[in-house]
Tab-separated table of C-alpha atoms in Angstrom:
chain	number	residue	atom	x	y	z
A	144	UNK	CA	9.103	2.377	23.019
A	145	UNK	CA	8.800	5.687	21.601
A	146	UNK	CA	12.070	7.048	23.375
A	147	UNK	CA	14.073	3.818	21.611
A	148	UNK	CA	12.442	4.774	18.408
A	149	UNK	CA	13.414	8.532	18.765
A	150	UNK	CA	16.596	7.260	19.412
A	151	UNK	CA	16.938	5.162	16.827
A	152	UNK	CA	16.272	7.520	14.380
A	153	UNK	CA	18.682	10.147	15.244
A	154	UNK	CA	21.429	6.840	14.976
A	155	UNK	CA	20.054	6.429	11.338
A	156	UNK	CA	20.437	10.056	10.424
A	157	UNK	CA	24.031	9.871	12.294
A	158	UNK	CA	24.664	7.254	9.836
A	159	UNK	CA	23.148	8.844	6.048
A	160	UNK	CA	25.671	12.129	7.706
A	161	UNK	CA	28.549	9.815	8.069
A	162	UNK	CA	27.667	8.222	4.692
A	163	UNK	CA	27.807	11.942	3.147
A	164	UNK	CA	31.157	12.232	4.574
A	165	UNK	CA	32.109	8.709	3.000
A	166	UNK	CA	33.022	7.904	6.970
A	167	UNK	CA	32.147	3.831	6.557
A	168	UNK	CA	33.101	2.785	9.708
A	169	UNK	CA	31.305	5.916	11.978
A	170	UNK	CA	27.750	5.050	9.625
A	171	UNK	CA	28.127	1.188	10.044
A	172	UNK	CA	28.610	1.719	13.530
A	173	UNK	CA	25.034	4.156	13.722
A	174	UNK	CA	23.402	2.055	11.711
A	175	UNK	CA	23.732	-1.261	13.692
A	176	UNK	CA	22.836	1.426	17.017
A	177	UNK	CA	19.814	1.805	15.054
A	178	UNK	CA	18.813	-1.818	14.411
A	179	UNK	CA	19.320	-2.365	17.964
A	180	UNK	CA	16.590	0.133	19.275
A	181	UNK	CA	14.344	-1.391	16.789
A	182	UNK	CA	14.422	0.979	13.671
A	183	UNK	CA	12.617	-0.440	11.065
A	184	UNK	CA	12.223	-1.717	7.710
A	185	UNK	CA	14.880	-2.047	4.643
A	186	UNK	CA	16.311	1.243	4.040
A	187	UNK	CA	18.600	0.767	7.007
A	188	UNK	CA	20.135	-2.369	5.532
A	189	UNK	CA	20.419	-0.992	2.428
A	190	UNK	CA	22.113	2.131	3.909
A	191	UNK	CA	23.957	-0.571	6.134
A	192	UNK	CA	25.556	-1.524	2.447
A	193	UNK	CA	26.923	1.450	1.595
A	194	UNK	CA	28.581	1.397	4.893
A	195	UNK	CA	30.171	-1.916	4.104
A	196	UNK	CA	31.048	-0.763	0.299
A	197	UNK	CA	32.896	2.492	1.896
A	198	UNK	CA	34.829	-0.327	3.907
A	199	UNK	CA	35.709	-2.668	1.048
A	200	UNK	CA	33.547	-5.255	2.635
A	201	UNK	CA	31.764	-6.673	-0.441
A	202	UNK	CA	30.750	-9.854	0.894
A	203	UNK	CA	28.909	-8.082	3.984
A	204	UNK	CA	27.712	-5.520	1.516
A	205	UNK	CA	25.476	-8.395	-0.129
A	206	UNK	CA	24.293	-10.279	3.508
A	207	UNK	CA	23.110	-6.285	4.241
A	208	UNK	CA	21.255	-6.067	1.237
A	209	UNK	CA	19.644	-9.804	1.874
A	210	UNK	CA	18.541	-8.555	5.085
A	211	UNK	CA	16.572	-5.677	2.912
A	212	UNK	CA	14.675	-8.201	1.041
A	213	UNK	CA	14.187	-10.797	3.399
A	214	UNK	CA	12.448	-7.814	5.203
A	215	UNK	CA	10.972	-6.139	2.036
A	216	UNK	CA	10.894	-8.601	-1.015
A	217	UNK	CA	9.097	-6.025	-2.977
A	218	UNK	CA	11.040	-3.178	-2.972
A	219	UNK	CA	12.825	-2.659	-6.315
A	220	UNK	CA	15.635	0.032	-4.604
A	221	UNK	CA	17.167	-2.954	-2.246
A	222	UNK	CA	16.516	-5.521	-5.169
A	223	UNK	CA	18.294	-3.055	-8.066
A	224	UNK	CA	21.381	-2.516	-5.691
A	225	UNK	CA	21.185	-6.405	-4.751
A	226	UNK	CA	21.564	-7.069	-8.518
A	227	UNK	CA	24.440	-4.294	-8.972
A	228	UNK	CA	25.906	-6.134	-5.948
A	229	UNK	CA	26.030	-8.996	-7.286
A	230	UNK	CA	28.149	-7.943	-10.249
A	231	UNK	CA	30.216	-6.703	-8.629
A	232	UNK	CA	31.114	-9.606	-7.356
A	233	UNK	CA	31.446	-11.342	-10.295
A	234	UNK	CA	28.193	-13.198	-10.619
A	235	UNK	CA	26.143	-11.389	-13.092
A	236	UNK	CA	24.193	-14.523	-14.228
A	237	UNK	CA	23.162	-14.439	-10.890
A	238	UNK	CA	21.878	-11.379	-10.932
A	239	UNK	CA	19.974	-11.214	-14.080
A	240	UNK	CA	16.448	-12.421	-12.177
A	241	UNK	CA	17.422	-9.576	-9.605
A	242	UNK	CA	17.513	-7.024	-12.164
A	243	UNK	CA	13.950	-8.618	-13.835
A	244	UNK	CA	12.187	-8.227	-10.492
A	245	UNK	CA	13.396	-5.159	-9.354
A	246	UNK	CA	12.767	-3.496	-12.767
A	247	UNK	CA	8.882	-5.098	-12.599
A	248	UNK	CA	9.002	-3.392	-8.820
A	249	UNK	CA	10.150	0.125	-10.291
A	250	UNK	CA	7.116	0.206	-13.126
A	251	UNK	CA	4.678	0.134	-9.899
A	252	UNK	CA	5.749	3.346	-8.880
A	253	UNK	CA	4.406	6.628	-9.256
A	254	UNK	CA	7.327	8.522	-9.707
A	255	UNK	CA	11.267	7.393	-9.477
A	256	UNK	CA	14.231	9.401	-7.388
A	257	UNK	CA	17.504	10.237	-9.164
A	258	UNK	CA	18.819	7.419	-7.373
A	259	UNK	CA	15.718	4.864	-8.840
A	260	UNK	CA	16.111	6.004	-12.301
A	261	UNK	CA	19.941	5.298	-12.474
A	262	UNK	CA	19.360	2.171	-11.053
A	263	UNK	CA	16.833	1.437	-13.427
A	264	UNK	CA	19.002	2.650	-16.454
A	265	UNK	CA	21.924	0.215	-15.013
A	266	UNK	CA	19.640	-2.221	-15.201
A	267	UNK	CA	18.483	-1.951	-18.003
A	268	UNK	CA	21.754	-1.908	-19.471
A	269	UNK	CA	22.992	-5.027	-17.854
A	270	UNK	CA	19.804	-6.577	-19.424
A	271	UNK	CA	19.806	-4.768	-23.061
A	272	UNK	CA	16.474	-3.379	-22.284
A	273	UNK	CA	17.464	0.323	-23.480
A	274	UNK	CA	14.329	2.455	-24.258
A	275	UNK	CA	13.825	3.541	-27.857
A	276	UNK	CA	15.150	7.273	-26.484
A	277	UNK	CA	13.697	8.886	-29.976
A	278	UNK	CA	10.250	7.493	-29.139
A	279	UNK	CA	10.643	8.202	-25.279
A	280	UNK	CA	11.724	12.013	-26.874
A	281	UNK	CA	8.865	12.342	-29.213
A	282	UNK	CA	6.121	11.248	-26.527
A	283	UNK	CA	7.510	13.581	-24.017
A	284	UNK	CA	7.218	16.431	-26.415
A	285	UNK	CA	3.831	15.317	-27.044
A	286	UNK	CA	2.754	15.173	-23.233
A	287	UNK	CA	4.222	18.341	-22.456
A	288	UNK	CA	2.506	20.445	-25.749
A	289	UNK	CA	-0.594	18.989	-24.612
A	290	UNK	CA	0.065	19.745	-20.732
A	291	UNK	CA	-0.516	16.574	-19.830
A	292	UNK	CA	-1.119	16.296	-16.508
A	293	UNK	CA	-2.551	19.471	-16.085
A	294	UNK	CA	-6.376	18.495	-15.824
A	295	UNK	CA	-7.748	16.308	-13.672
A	296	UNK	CA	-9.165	13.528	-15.988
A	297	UNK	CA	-5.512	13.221	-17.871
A	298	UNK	CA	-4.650	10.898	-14.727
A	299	UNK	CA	-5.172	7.811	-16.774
A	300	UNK	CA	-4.185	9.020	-20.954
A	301	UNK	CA	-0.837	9.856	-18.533
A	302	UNK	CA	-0.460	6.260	-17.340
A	303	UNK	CA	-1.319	5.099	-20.905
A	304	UNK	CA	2.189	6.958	-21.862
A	305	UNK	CA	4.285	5.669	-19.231
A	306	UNK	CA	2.785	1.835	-20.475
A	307	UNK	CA	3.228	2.925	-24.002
A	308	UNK	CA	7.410	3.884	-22.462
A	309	UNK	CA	7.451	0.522	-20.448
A	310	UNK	CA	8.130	2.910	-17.432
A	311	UNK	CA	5.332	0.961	-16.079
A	312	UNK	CA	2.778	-1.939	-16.619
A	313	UNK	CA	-0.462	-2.517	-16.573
A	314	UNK	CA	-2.705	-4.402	-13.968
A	315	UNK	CA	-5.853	-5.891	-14.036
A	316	UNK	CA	-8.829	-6.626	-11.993
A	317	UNK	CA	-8.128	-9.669	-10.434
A	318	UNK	CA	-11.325	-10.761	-7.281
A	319	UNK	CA	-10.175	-13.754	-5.287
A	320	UNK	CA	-13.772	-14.745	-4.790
A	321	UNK	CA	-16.299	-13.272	-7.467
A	322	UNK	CA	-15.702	-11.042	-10.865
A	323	UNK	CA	-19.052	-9.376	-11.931
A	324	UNK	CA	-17.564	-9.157	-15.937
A	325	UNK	CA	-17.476	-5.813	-17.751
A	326	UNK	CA	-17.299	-3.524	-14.819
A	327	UNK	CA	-14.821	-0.513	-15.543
A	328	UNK	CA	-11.878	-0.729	-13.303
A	329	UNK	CA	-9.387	1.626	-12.291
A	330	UNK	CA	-6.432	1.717	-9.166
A	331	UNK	CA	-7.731	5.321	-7.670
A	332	UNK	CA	-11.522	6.662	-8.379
A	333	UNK	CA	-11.153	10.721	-7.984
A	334	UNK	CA	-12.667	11.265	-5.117
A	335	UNK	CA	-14.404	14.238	-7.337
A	336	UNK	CA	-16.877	12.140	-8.734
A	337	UNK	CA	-19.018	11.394	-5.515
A	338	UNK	CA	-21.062	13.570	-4.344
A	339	UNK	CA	-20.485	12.425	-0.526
A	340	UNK	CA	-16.601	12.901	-0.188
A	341	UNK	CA	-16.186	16.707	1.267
A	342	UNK	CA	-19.210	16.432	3.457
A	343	UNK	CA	-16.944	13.241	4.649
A	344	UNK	CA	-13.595	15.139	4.746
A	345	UNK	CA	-15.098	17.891	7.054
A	346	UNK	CA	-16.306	15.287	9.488
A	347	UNK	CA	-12.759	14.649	10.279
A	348	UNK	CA	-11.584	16.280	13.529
A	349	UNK	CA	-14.628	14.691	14.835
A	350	UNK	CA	-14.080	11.173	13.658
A	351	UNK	CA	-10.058	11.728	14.794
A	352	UNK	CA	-11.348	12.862	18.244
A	353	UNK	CA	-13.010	9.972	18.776
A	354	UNK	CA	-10.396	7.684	17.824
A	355	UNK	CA	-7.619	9.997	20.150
A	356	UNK	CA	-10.695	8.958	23.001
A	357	UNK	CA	-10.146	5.009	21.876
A	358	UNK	CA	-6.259	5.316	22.193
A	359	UNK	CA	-6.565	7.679	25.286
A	360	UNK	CA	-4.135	5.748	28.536
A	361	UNK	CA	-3.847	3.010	26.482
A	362	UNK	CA	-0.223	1.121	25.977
A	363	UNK	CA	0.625	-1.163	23.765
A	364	UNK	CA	-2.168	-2.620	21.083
A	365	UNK	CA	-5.189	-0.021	22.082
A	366	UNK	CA	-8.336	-1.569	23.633
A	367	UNK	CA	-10.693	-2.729	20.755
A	368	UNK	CA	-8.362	-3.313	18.368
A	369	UNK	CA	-7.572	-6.882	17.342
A	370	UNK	CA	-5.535	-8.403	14.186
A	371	UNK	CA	-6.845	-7.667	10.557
A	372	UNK	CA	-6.268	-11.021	9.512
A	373	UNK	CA	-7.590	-13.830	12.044
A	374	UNK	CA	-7.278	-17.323	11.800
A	375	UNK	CA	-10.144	-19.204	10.265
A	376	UNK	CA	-11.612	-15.472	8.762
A	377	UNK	CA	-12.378	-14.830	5.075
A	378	UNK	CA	-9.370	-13.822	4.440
A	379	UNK	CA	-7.499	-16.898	5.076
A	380	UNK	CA	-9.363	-19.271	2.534
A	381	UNK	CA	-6.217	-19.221	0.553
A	382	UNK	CA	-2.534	-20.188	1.744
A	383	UNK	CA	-1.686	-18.844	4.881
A	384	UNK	CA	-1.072	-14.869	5.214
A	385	UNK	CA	2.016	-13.684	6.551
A	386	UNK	CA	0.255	-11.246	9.286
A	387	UNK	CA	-2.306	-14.030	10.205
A	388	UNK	CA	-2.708	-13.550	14.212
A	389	UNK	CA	-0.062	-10.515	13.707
A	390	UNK	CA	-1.395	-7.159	15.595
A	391	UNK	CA	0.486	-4.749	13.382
A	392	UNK	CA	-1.982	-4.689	11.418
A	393	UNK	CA	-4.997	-4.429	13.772
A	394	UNK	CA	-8.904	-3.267	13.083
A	395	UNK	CA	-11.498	-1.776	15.650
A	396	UNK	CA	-14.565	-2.482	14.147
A	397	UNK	CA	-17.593	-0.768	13.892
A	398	UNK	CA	-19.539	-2.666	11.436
A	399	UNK	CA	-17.689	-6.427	11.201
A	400	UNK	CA	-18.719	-8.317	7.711
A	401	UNK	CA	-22.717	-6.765	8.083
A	402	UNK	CA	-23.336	-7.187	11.750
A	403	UNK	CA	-23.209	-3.798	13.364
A	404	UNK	CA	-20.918	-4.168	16.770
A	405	UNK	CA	-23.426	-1.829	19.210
A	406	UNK	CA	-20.190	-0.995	22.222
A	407	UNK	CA	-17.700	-0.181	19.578
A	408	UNK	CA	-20.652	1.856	17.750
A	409	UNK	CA	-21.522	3.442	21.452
A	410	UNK	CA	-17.804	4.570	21.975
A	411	UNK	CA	-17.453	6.478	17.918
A	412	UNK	CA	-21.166	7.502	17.404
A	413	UNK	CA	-20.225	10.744	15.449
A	414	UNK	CA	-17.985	8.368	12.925
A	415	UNK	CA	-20.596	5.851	12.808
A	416	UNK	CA	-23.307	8.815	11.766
A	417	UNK	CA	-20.831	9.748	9.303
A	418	UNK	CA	-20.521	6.371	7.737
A	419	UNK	CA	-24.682	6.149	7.556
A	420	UNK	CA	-24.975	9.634	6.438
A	421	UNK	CA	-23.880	8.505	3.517
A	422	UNK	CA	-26.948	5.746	2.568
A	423	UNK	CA	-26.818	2.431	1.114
A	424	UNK	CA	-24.010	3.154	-1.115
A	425	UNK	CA	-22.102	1.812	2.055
A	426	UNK	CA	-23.501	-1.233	2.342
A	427	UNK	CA	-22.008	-3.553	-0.321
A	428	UNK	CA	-23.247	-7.359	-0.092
A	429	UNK	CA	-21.751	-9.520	1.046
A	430	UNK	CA	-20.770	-8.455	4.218
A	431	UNK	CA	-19.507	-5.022	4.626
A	432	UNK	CA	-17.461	-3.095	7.025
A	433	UNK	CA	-16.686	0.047	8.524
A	434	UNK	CA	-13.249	-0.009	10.832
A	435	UNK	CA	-10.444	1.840	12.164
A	436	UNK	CA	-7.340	0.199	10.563
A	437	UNK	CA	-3.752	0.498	12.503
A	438	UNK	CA	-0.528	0.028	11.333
A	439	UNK	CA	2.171	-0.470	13.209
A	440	UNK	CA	5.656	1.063	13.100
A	441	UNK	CA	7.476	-0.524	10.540
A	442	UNK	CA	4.956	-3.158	9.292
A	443	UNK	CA	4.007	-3.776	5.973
A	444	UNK	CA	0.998	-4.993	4.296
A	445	UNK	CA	2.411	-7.533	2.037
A	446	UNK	CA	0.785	-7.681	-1.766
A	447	UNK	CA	-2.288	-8.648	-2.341
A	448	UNK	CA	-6.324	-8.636	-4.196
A	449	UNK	CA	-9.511	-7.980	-2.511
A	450	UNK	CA	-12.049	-10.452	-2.814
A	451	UNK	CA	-14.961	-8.598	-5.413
A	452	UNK	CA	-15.212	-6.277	-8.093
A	453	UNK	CA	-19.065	-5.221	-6.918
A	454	UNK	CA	-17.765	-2.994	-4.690
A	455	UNK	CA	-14.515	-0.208	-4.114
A	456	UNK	CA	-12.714	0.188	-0.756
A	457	UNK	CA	-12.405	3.735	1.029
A	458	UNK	CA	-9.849	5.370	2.960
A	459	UNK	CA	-10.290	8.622	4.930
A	460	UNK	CA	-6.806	9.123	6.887
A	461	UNK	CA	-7.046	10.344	10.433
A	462	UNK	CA	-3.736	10.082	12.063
A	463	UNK	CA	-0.814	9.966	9.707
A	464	UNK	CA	2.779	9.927	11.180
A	465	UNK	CA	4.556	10.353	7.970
A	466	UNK	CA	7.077	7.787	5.827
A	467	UNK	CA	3.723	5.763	5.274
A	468	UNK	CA	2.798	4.506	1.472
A	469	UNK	CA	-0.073	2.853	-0.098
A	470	UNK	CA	0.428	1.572	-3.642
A	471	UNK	CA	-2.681	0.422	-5.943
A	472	UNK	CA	-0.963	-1.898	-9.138
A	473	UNK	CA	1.470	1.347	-10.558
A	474	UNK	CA	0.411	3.879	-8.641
A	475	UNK	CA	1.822	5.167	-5.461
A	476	UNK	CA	0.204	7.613	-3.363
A	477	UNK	CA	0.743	9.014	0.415
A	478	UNK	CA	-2.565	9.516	2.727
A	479	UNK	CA	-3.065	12.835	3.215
A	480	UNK	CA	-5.070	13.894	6.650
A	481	UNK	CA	-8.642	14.263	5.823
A	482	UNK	CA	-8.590	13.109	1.926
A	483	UNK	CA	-10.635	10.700	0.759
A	484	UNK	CA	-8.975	7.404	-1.259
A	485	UNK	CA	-11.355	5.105	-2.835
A	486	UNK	CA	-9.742	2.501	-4.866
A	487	UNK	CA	-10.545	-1.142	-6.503
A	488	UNK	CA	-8.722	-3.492	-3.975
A	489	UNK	CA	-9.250	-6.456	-6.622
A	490	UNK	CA	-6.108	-5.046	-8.020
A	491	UNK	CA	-3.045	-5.673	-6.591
A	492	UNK	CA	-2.067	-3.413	-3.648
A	493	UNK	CA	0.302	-2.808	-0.444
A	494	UNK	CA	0.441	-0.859	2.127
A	495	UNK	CA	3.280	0.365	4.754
A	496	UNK	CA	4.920	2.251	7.992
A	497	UNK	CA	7.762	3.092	7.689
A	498	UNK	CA	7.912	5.938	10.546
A	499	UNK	CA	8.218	5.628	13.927
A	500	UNK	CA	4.938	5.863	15.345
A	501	UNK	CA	1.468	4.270	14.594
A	502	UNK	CA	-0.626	5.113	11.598
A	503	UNK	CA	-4.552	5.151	11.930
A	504	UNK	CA	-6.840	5.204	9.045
A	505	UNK	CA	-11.025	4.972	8.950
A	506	UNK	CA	-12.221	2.189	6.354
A	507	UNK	CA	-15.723	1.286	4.443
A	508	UNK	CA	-16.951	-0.245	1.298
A	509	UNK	CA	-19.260	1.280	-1.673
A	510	UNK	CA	-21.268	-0.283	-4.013
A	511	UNK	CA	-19.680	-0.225	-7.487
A	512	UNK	CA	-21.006	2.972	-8.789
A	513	UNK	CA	-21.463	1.152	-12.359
A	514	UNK	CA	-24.061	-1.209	-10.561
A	515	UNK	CA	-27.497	-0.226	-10.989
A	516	UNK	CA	-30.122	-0.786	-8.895
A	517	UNK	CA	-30.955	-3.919	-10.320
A	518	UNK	CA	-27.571	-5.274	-10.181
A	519	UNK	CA	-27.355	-4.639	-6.837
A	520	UNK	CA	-30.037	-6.510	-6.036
A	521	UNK	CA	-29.327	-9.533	-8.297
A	522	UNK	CA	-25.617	-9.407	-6.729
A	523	UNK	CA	-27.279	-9.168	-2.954
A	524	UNK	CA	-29.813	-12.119	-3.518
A	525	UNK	CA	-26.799	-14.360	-5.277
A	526	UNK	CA	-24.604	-14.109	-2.143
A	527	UNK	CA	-27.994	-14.220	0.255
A	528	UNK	CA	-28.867	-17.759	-1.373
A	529	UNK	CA	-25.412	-18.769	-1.546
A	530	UNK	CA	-24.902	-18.066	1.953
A	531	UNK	CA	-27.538	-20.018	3.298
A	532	UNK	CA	-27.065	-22.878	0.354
A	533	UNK	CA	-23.872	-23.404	2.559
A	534	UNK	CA	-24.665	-22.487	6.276
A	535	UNK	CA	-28.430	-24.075	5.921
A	536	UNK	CA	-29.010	-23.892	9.952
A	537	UNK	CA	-28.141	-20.366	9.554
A	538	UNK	CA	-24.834	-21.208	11.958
């Protein structure tokens, strides 16, 4: 598998050469080589598009870039060139919604290419959107007399900015299952402001060697691991979700929803020490969990909102194969090996592979540092009586 991968991605680099030499018929041909062995996600088909540009073949041109969003609906680069596509052809009526969405798509982003930002300027063009460039001037001034960006805590005045610009929009806290009002909410907490996070980062090589011991001989999905999303689990109340079942996205649990699994536990004790090092902080009711999440080559976690704004989720990445992305409402980040993410997963986030090999990273659950004590405990008891208000025989 990993051969036709390797393989596949020296076809795809063939191709962005032959591209670079406007050569539309020596890329086309790479890039469907690719697709064959299996290289994954959008880019390709978008790439696939040039190809078929280069050759005049406007029709095929638009079925490549379909391909890109019937693979990755969210990404605003195949959905901006869809749009351009499609006035090219004549139909810009038709492409006005393209433009819309793929402009939306853009503002989630952390930062934009040259290639994003003239796509985004086209579109906004097509769709009379300009920028106020005087006000866009004056506010860039502004940012860079005052550094901005320079500290750590101007992370979110910085955002403010780029809302204030339209270069990106807000989101909200939005729990599927329970919103405790008036909490603060934010996409990434600095991992700076808890006390717990490099004692965590320096556990690392000793949490990754004990995953490497889980994955050791082991072909295909490893041993242990089983799909995030199962049929008939909590997260399934609502329509069904696209990797229901799907082992892309796969979890080896140590701690499953509160009950502690003992043989996983027996086969990572170091990681599980690490996790309880750490105190009650780590066990959020309802249910918390503590698991080793794997992605797949090419998969994609498709948008979506955690279930409760009492707690944050946290990420500490142990093997990264590169070309992965995790985006939290308008911010886009990249795991780094051994930093800690902690971010509110009531607000809209994704996550993807788009590399060749698997990615691996360790996940828990705090409390809501906000909560005090007391709320904690009111918060506990609600979903305690709750719980057994519904499952009386304790079943």
């Amino acid at each position: 598998m990993q051969d036709k991968l390797s393989d596949a991605r020296n076809e795809a680099v063939a191709g962005m050469n032959a591209l670079q030499q406007r050569d539309g018929r020596r890329a086309l041909a790479a890039f469907k080589k690719a697709v064959s062995l299996g290289w994954p996600g959008a880019d390709i088909w978008i790439a696939t598009s040039f190809a078929h540009s280069l050759l005049g073949d406007f029709p095929n041109r638009l079925a490549a870039l379909e391909k890109a969003l019937d693979i990755e609906p969210g990404s605003a680069r195949a959905r901006l060139h869809y749009a351009q596509a499609l006035v090219g052809a004549g139909r810009g009526e038709d492409a006005r919604p393209h433009f819309e969405r793929g402009l939306a798509e853009a503002q989630k982003l952390a930062g934009l290419s040259e290639e994003m930002r003239q796509l985004v300027e086209a579109a906004r063009t097509h769709l009379g959107q300009q920028p106020d460039k005087r006000q866009e001037a004056v506010l860039d001034a502004f940012a860079a007399e005052h550094a901005v960006g320079s500290e750590p805590g101007d992370e979110l005045f910085a955002q403010s900015l780029d809302i204030l610009l339209g270069r990106k929009r807000p989101y909200v806290s939005q729990p599927t299952r329970y919103l405790y009002p008036g909490l603060p909410s934010r996409q990434f907490y600095p991992a700076t402001d808890f006390t717990w996070t490099n004692d965590l980062a320096s556990r690392t090589d000793a949490i990754r060697a004990e995953l490497e011991g889980l994955l050791a001989g082991a072909s295909g999905t490893p041993s242990g691991f089983a799909p995030y999303v199962e049929a008939g689990g909590r997260e399934t109340t609502g329509p069904s979700h696209p990797l229901q079942d799907n082992p892309e996205w796969s979890a080896f649990y140590l701690v499953k929803q509160g009950h502690r699994i003992e043989e996983n536990i027996a086969r990572c004790p170091e990681t599980m020490t690490a996790i309880d090092a750490l105190g009650d902080d780590t066990k959020p009711a309802p249910a918390h969990s503590v698991l080793f999440s794997l992605l797949k080559p090419g998969a994609r976690i498709p948008p979506h909102h955690g279930m409760l704004n009492t707690r944050l989720i946290c990420h500490l990445p142990i093997i990264l194969p590169g070309d992965c992305g995790f985006r939290v409402g308008n911010e886009t980040r990249e795991w780094k090996t051994g930093e800690v993410f902690i971010f509110d997963d009531t607000i809209e986030h994704e996550a993807w592979n788009n590399s060749a090999a698997p990615r691996y990273v360790l996940i828990f659950e705090i409390w809501h540092p906000q909560l005090s004590s007391r709320q904690r405990m009111l918060v506990s008891d609600l979903f305690a009586r709750t719980a057994a208000q519904h499952n009386p025989d304790g079943k």
